[in-house]
Amino acid sequence: LIEKNGKVMFRFKCFINYFLALYFSKNNHNILTLAESEKYYNYDELFEYFSGINKDMPELAECISIKLEKLIENVPNLNELLNLSLLHSKLLDDLNEENVDNLIPYCEEEKDDLTDININSDYDPTLIDTSKEKLETEKLIYTLHILGSIVKNSEEFSGNDKIKYLKNFMTEIVCLM
């Protein structure tokens, strides 16, 4: 905890997201309401923490997948990209319940080393700026990050759900490349 401008707050935004995720985990309806909201993409880190706590919520993955599909529809020349044989590559075709769990490349310590950051003195972890409208491309990237986080944390999804959303995520990544 730190004191700033007479307020006691968490030093890092991750703590706020963690405790918000705990709050939302007590009522799954609220997180789906947030996911369906117009500015859901401003809460990408909250969704990441939530999906880490609640590893079996395919309805959240479905909600974000639908939003991602709508955003992807606005990408120029997408129909041509979707017809590429790369989307039907061996990697996607061979994805099944037995090998889906072997795709995680980093151990926890390696992931922590990659995600630790230094915070400057202007940082205010209590602010989530929802006032500024994001560009369509920014919304697309944030939505892709949210879906990727949910898929990464989908340890308790059924095998078919995990494969469905992993393929969806990978297809969208290939389209954007």
mmCIF file of N, CA and C in Angstrom, residues 63-159:
data_model
loop_
_atom_site.group_PDB
_atom_site.id
_atom_site.type_symbol
_atom_site.label_atom_id
_atom_site.label_comp_id
_atom_site.label_asym_id
_atom_site.label_seq_id
_atom_site.Cartn_x
_atom_site.Cartn_y
_atom_site.Cartn_z
ATOM 1 N N CYS A 63 -18.875 -15.012 -25.232
ATOM 2 C CA CYS A 63 -19.242 -13.592 -25.316
ATOM 3 C C CYS A 63 -18.128 -12.785 -25.990
ATOM 4 N N ILE A 64 -16.895 -13.005 -25.565
ATOM 5 C CA ILE A 64 -15.755 -12.263 -26.132
ATOM 6 C C ILE A 64 -15.498 -12.707 -27.567
ATOM 7 N N SER A 65 -15.687 -13.998 -27.863
ATOM 8 C CA SER A 65 -15.514 -14.480 -29.241
ATOM 9 C C SER A 65 -16.483 -13.793 -30.195
ATOM 10 N N ILE A 66 -17.709 -13.620 -29.755
ATOM 11 C CA ILE A 66 -18.715 -12.942 -30.581
ATOM 12 C C ILE A 66 -18.295 -11.492 -30.826
ATOM 13 N N LYS A 67 -17.813 -10.822 -29.779
ATOM 14 C CA LYS A 67 -17.349 -9.434 -29.947
ATOM 15 C C LYS A 67 -16.168 -9.380 -30.915
ATOM 16 N N LEU A 68 -15.257 -10.349 -30.796
ATOM 17 C CA LEU A 68 -14.087 -10.388 -31.669
ATOM 18 C C LEU A 68 -14.513 -10.613 -33.123
ATOM 19 N N GLU A 69 -15.451 -11.513 -33.340
ATOM 20 C CA GLU A 69 -15.936 -11.766 -34.699
ATOM 21 C C GLU A 69 -16.548 -10.512 -35.314
ATOM 22 N N LYS A 70 -17.295 -9.744 -34.514
ATOM 23 C CA LYS A 70 -17.894 -8.505 -35.010
ATOM 24 C C LYS A 70 -16.819 -7.477 -35.372
ATOM 25 N N LEU A 71 -15.774 -7.402 -34.561
ATOM 26 C CA LEU A 71 -14.682 -6.469 -34.865
ATOM 27 C C LEU A 71 -13.911 -6.911 -36.104
ATOM 28 N N ILE A 72 -13.707 -8.204 -36.237
ATOM 29 C CA ILE A 72 -12.966 -8.748 -37.373
ATOM 30 C C ILE A 72 -13.718 -8.482 -38.682
ATOM 31 N N GLU A 73 -15.045 -8.463 -38.622
ATOM 32 C CA GLU A 73 -15.842 -8.194 -39.821
ATOM 33 C C GLU A 73 -15.490 -6.844 -40.439
ATOM 34 N N ASN A 74 -14.980 -5.923 -39.625
ATOM 35 C CA ASN A 74 -14.642 -4.589 -40.109
ATOM 36 C C ASN A 74 -13.236 -4.502 -40.699
ATOM 37 N N VAL A 75 -12.497 -5.613 -40.673
ATOM 38 C CA VAL A 75 -11.143 -5.621 -41.241
ATOM 39 C C VAL A 75 -11.267 -5.734 -42.755
ATOM 40 N N PRO A 76 -10.631 -4.804 -43.493
ATOM 41 C CA PRO A 76 -10.729 -4.860 -44.961
ATOM 42 C C PRO A 76 -10.115 -6.148 -45.509
ATOM 43 N N ASN A 77 -10.699 -6.671 -46.577
ATOM 44 C CA ASN A 77 -10.204 -7.859 -47.286
ATOM 45 C C ASN A 77 -10.165 -9.106 -46.424
ATOM 46 N N LEU A 78 -10.952 -9.154 -45.383
ATOM 47 C CA LEU A 78 -10.914 -10.299 -44.481
ATOM 48 C C LEU A 78 -11.387 -11.579 -45.155
ATOM 49 N N ASN A 79 -12.375 -11.486 -46.024
ATOM 50 C CA ASN A 79 -12.871 -12.699 -46.676
ATOM 51 C C ASN A 79 -11.765 -13.420 -47.433
ATOM 52 N N GLU A 80 -10.902 -12.651 -48.095
ATOM 53 C CA GLU A 80 -9.783 -13.264 -48.805
ATOM 54 C C GLU A 80 -8.823 -13.932 -47.825
ATOM 55 N N LEU A 81 -8.600 -13.270 -46.682
ATOM 56 C CA LEU A 81 -7.700 -13.839 -45.685
ATOM 57 C C LEU A 81 -8.270 -15.132 -45.094
ATOM 58 N N LEU A 82 -9.567 -15.156 -44.870
ATOM 59 C CA LEU A 82 -10.188 -16.339 -44.268
ATOM 60 C C LEU A 82 -10.112 -17.553 -45.174
ATOM 61 N N ASN A 83 -9.990 -17.329 -46.469
ATOM 62 C CA ASN A 83 -9.923 -18.440 -47.403
ATOM 63 C C ASN A 83 -8.515 -18.997 -47.562
ATOM 64 N N LEU A 84 -7.542 -18.398 -46.915
ATOM 65 C CA LEU A 84 -6.178 -18.896 -47.038
ATOM 66 C C LEU A 84 -6.068 -20.302 -46.473
ATOM 67 N N SER A 85 -5.300 -21.115 -47.121
ATOM 68 C CA SER A 85 -5.144 -22.491 -46.641
ATOM 69 C C SER A 85 -4.418 -22.533 -45.302
ATOM 70 N N LEU A 86 -3.721 -21.458 -44.962
ATOM 71 C CA LEU A 86 -3.011 -21.400 -43.685
ATOM 72 C C LEU A 86 -3.968 -21.582 -42.515
ATOM 73 N N LEU A 87 -5.206 -21.096 -42.668
ATOM 74 C CA LEU A 87 -6.179 -21.225 -41.591
ATOM 75 C C LEU A 87 -6.557 -22.684 -41.353
ATOM 76 N N HIS A 88 -6.381 -23.489 -42.362
ATOM 77 C CA HIS A 88 -6.699 -24.907 -42.229
ATOM 78 C C HIS A 88 -5.412 -25.716 -42.164
ATOM 79 N N SER A 89 -4.412 -25.107 -41.584
ATOM 80 C CA SER A 89 -3.093 -25.743 -41.512
ATOM 81 C C SER A 89 -3.122 -26.975 -40.630
ATOM 82 N N LYS A 90 -2.066 -27.734 -40.718
ATOM 83 C CA LYS A 90 -1.935 -28.955 -39.925
ATOM 84 C C LYS A 90 -2.030 -28.664 -38.441
ATOM 85 N N LEU A 91 -1.497 -27.528 -38.012
ATOM 86 C CA LEU A 91 -1.536 -27.182 -36.595
ATOM 87 C C LEU A 91 -2.968 -27.118 -36.084
ATOM 88 N N LEU A 92 -3.833 -26.416 -36.798
ATOM 89 C CA LEU A 92 -5.227 -26.316 -36.368
ATOM 90 C C LEU A 92 -5.958 -27.637 -36.521
ATOM 91 N N ASP A 93 -5.698 -28.355 -37.615
ATOM 92 C CA ASP A 93 -6.384 -29.621 -37.844
ATOM 93 C C ASP A 93 -5.993 -30.674 -36.823
ATOM 94 N N ASP A 94 -4.737 -30.648 -36.365
ATOM 95 C CA ASP A 94 -4.257 -31.655 -35.420
ATOM 96 C C ASP A 94 -4.523 -31.298 -33.966
ATOM 97 N N LEU A 95 -5.120 -30.156 -33.732
ATOM 98 C CA LEU A 95 -5.396 -29.735 -32.361
ATOM 99 C C LEU A 95 -6.494 -30.615 -31.778
ATOM 100 N N ASN A 96 -6.160 -31.313 -30.709
ATOM 101 C CA ASN A 96 -7.147 -32.183 -30.069
ATOM 102 C C ASN A 96 -6.945 -32.185 -28.564
ATOM 103 N N GLU A 97 -7.809 -32.898 -27.872
ATOM 104 C CA GLU A 97 -7.810 -32.886 -26.410
ATOM 105 C C GLU A 97 -6.490 -33.392 -25.819
ATOM 106 N N GLU A 98 -5.823 -34.327 -26.483
ATOM 107 C CA GLU A 98 -4.591 -34.883 -25.939
ATOM 108 C C GLU A 98 -3.422 -33.908 -25.993
ATOM 109 N N ASN A 99 -3.344 -33.094 -27.047
ATOM 110 C CA ASN A 99 -2.165 -32.231 -27.181
ATOM 111 C C ASN A 99 -2.398 -30.770 -26.843
ATOM 112 N N VAL A 100 -3.617 -30.369 -26.523
ATOM 113 C CA VAL A 100 -3.900 -28.961 -26.260
ATOM 114 C C VAL A 100 -3.190 -28.473 -24.994
ATOM 115 N N ASP A 101 -2.991 -29.330 -24.007
ATOM 116 C CA ASP A 101 -2.345 -28.907 -22.762
ATOM 117 C C ASP A 101 -0.835 -28.767 -22.889
ATOM 118 N N ASN A 102 -0.253 -29.219 -23.978
ATOM 119 C CA ASN A 102 1.201 -29.128 -24.162
ATOM 120 C C ASN A 102 1.634 -27.841 -24.851
ATOM 121 N N LEU A 103 0.717 -26.898 -25.049
ATOM 122 C CA LEU A 103 1.018 -25.679 -25.787
ATOM 123 C C LEU A 103 1.546 -24.546 -24.912
ATOM 124 N N ILE A 104 1.529 -24.694 -23.585
ATOM 125 C CA ILE A 104 1.966 -23.627 -22.689
ATOM 126 C C ILE A 104 3.494 -23.637 -22.619
ATOM 127 N N PRO A 105 4.161 -22.594 -23.169
ATOM 128 C CA PRO A 105 5.619 -22.639 -23.302
ATOM 129 C C PRO A 105 6.406 -22.218 -22.064
ATOM 130 N N TYR A 106 5.805 -21.499 -21.124
ATOM 131 C CA TYR A 106 6.557 -20.953 -20.001
ATOM 132 C C TYR A 106 6.087 -21.523 -18.675
ATOM 133 N N CYS A 107 7.029 -21.692 -17.758
ATOM 134 C CA CYS A 107 6.645 -22.047 -16.397
ATOM 135 C C CYS A 107 6.237 -20.756 -15.680
ATOM 136 N N GLU A 108 5.673 -20.862 -14.476
ATOM 137 C CA GLU A 108 5.187 -19.690 -13.739
ATOM 138 C C GLU A 108 6.300 -18.666 -13.502
ATOM 139 N N GLU A 109 7.480 -19.119 -13.132
ATOM 140 C CA GLU A 109 8.589 -18.198 -12.849
ATOM 141 C C GLU A 109 8.989 -17.425 -14.105
ATOM 142 N N GLU A 110 9.025 -18.106 -15.244
ATOM 143 C CA GLU A 110 9.361 -17.429 -16.503
ATOM 144 C C GLU A 110 8.297 -16.398 -16.872
ATOM 145 N N LYS A 111 7.015 -16.747 -16.661
ATOM 146 C CA LYS A 111 5.940 -15.795 -16.943
ATOM 147 C C LYS A 111 6.040 -14.572 -16.032
ATOM 148 N N ASP A 112 6.353 -14.791 -14.749
ATOM 149 C CA ASP A 112 6.512 -13.670 -13.815
ATOM 150 C C ASP A 112 7.640 -12.752 -14.252
ATOM 151 N N ASP A 113 8.770 -13.323 -14.666
ATOM 152 C CA ASP A 113 9.897 -12.510 -15.120
ATOM 153 C C ASP A 113 9.527 -11.671 -16.335
ATOM 154 N N LEU A 114 8.706 -12.225 -17.223
ATOM 155 C CA LEU A 114 8.307 -11.500 -18.427
ATOM 156 C C LEU A 114 7.308 -10.387 -18.148
ATOM 157 N N THR A 115 6.517 -10.533 -17.087
ATOM 158 C CA THR A 115 5.438 -9.565 -16.851
ATOM 159 C C THR A 115 5.734 -8.541 -15.764
ATOM 160 N N ASP A 116 6.797 -8.700 -14.995
ATOM 161 C CA ASP A 116 7.137 -7.714 -13.976
ATOM 162 C C ASP A 116 7.583 -6.422 -14.635
ATOM 163 N N ILE A 117 7.072 -5.295 -14.147
ATOM 164 C CA ILE A 117 7.427 -3.997 -14.723
ATOM 165 C C ILE A 117 7.774 -3.013 -13.616
ATOM 166 N N ASN A 118 8.470 -1.957 -13.977
ATOM 167 C CA ASN A 118 8.761 -0.873 -13.047
ATOM 168 C C ASN A 118 7.722 0.224 -13.238
ATOM 169 N N ILE A 119 7.275 0.794 -12.143
ATOM 170 C CA ILE A 119 6.242 1.823 -12.198
ATOM 171 C C ILE A 119 6.873 3.177 -11.883
ATOM 172 N N ASN A 120 6.571 4.192 -12.693
ATOM 173 C CA ASN A 120 7.107 5.526 -12.419
ATOM 174 C C ASN A 120 6.229 6.262 -11.404
ATOM 175 N N SER A 121 6.674 7.416 -10.969
ATOM 176 C CA SER A 121 5.975 8.139 -9.899
ATOM 177 C C SER A 121 4.635 8.730 -10.340
ATOM 178 N N ASP A 122 4.375 8.839 -11.651
ATOM 179 C CA ASP A 122 3.113 9.378 -12.139
ATOM 180 C C ASP A 122 2.009 8.321 -12.192
ATOM 181 N N TYR A 123 2.364 7.109 -11.931
ATOM 182 C CA TYR A 123 1.421 5.992 -12.042
ATOM 183 C C TYR A 123 0.320 6.094 -10.992
ATOM 184 N N ASP A 124 -0.917 5.942 -11.399
ATOM 185 C CA ASP A 124 -2.048 5.916 -10.473
ATOM 186 C C ASP A 124 -2.870 4.670 -10.773
ATOM 187 N N PRO A 125 -2.725 3.634 -9.944
ATOM 188 C CA PRO A 125 -3.389 2.365 -10.243
ATOM 189 C C PRO A 125 -4.903 2.406 -10.078
ATOM 190 N N THR A 126 -5.440 3.488 -9.531
ATOM 191 C CA THR A 126 -6.891 3.557 -9.336
ATOM 192 C C THR A 126 -7.621 4.014 -10.595
ATOM 193 N N LEU A 127 -6.875 4.474 -11.593
ATOM 194 C CA LEU A 127 -7.516 5.022 -12.786
ATOM 195 C C LEU A 127 -7.669 3.971 -13.878
ATOM 196 N N ILE A 128 -8.885 3.799 -14.341
ATOM 197 C CA ILE A 128 -9.162 3.046 -15.551
ATOM 198 C C ILE A 128 -9.862 4.044 -16.459
ATOM 199 N N ASP A 129 -9.143 4.513 -17.459
ATOM 200 C CA ASP A 129 -9.666 5.571 -18.309
ATOM 201 C C ASP A 129 -10.662 4.991 -19.309
ATOM 202 N N THR A 130 -11.928 5.247 -19.063
ATOM 203 C CA THR A 130 -12.965 4.781 -19.989
ATOM 204 C C THR A 130 -13.565 5.939 -20.781
ATOM 205 N N SER A 131 -13.028 7.138 -20.578
ATOM 206 C CA SER A 131 -13.614 8.307 -21.233
ATOM 207 C C SER A 131 -13.211 8.402 -22.703
ATOM 208 N N LYS A 132 -11.982 8.026 -23.023
ATOM 209 C CA LYS A 132 -11.499 8.158 -24.388
ATOM 210 C C LYS A 132 -11.915 6.950 -25.220
ATOM 211 N N GLU A 133 -12.540 7.213 -26.341
ATOM 212 C CA GLU A 133 -12.956 6.143 -27.244
ATOM 213 C C GLU A 133 -11.712 5.577 -27.940
ATOM 214 N N LYS A 134 -11.649 4.270 -28.040
ATOM 215 C CA LYS A 134 -10.520 3.624 -28.698
ATOM 216 C C LYS A 134 -10.820 3.442 -30.181
ATOM 217 N N LEU A 135 -9.771 3.389 -30.972
ATOM 218 C CA LEU A 135 -9.911 3.096 -32.390
ATOM 219 C C LEU A 135 -10.355 1.653 -32.567
ATOM 220 N N GLU A 136 -10.933 1.340 -33.698
ATOM 221 C CA GLU A 136 -11.384 -0.039 -33.963
ATOM 222 C C GLU A 136 -10.218 -1.025 -33.856
ATOM 223 N N THR A 137 -9.056 -0.628 -34.346
ATOM 224 C CA THR A 137 -7.904 -1.533 -34.267
ATOM 225 C C THR A 137 -7.475 -1.768 -32.820
ATOM 226 N N GLU A 138 -7.569 -0.737 -31.987
ATOM 227 C CA GLU A 138 -7.243 -0.899 -30.563
ATOM 228 C C GLU A 138 -8.243 -1.831 -29.890
ATOM 229 N N LYS A 139 -9.525 -1.655 -30.210
ATOM 230 C CA LYS A 139 -10.546 -2.536 -29.651
ATOM 231 C C LYS A 139 -10.270 -3.982 -30.049
ATOM 232 N N LEU A 140 -9.871 -4.159 -31.292
ATOM 233 C CA LEU A 140 -9.571 -5.499 -31.797
ATOM 234 C C LEU A 140 -8.415 -6.130 -31.020
ATOM 235 N N ILE A 141 -7.359 -5.374 -30.797
ATOM 236 C CA ILE A 141 -6.192 -5.889 -30.064
ATOM 237 C C ILE A 141 -6.560 -6.207 -28.618
ATOM 238 N N TYR A 142 -7.277 -5.317 -27.960
ATOM 239 C CA TYR A 142 -7.683 -5.564 -26.572
ATOM 240 C C TYR A 142 -8.606 -6.787 -26.486
ATOM 241 N N THR A 143 -9.519 -6.913 -27.436
ATOM 242 C CA THR A 143 -10.437 -8.046 -27.437
ATOM 243 C C THR A 143 -9.682 -9.348 -27.673
ATOM 244 N N LEU A 144 -8.716 -9.310 -28.563
ATOM 245 C CA LEU A 144 -7.878 -10.484 -28.816
ATOM 246 C C LEU A 144 -7.095 -10.863 -27.557
ATOM 247 N N HIS A 145 -6.591 -9.854 -26.850
ATOM 248 C CA HIS A 145 -5.878 -10.107 -25.593
ATOM 249 C C HIS A 145 -6.804 -10.747 -24.559
ATOM 250 N N ILE A 146 -8.027 -10.256 -24.475
ATOM 251 C CA ILE A 146 -8.990 -10.817 -23.515
ATOM 252 C C ILE A 146 -9.268 -12.282 -23.847
ATOM 253 N N LEU A 147 -9.564 -12.559 -25.118
ATOM 254 C CA LEU A 147 -9.852 -13.943 -25.499
ATOM 255 C C LEU A 147 -8.630 -14.826 -25.272
ATOM 256 N N GLY A 148 -7.448 -14.322 -25.605
ATOM 257 C CA GLY A 148 -6.221 -15.094 -25.371
ATOM 258 C C GLY A 148 -6.026 -15.413 -23.902
ATOM 259 N N SER A 149 -6.321 -14.464 -23.038
ATOM 260 C CA SER A 149 -6.208 -14.692 -21.589
ATOM 261 C C SER A 149 -7.194 -15.745 -21.114
ATOM 262 N N ILE A 150 -8.403 -15.673 -21.626
ATOM 263 C CA ILE A 150 -9.417 -16.655 -21.236
ATOM 264 C C ILE A 150 -9.012 -18.047 -21.706
ATOM 265 N N VAL A 151 -8.530 -18.139 -22.946
ATOM 266 C CA VAL A 151 -8.097 -19.434 -23.478
ATOM 267 C C VAL A 151 -6.901 -19.963 -22.672
ATOM 268 N N LYS A 152 -5.972 -19.083 -22.354
ATOM 269 C CA LYS A 152 -4.794 -19.488 -21.575
ATOM 270 C C LYS A 152 -5.209 -20.054 -20.227
ATOM 271 N N ASN A 153 -6.238 -19.502 -19.627
ATOM 272 C CA ASN A 153 -6.686 -19.919 -18.302
ATOM 273 C C ASN A 153 -7.808 -20.952 -18.336
ATOM 274 N N SER A 154 -8.065 -21.538 -19.482
ATOM 275 C CA SER A 154 -9.226 -22.419 -19.653
ATOM 276 C C SER A 154 -8.971 -23.858 -19.211
ATOM 277 N N GLU A 155 -8.223 -24.036 -18.164
ATOM 278 C CA GLU A 155 -7.817 -25.374 -17.725
ATOM 279 C C GLU A 155 -8.991 -26.289 -17.423
ATOM 280 N N GLU A 156 -10.106 -25.747 -17.000
ATOM 281 C CA GLU A 156 -11.230 -26.582 -16.612
ATOM 282 C C GLU A 156 -12.355 -26.591 -17.646
ATOM 283 N N PHE A 157 -12.138 -25.990 -18.817
ATOM 284 C CA PHE A 157 -13.110 -26.097 -19.896
ATOM 285 C C PHE A 157 -13.157 -27.560 -20.328
ATOM 286 N N SER A 158 -14.273 -27.964 -20.893
ATOM 287 C CA SER A 158 -14.310 -29.298 -21.499
ATOM 288 C C SER A 158 -13.321 -29.279 -22.663
ATOM 289 N N GLY A 159 -12.854 -30.452 -23.039
ATOM 290 C CA GLY A 159 -11.891 -30.526 -24.148
ATOM 291 C C GLY A 159 -12.397 -29.870 -25.406
#
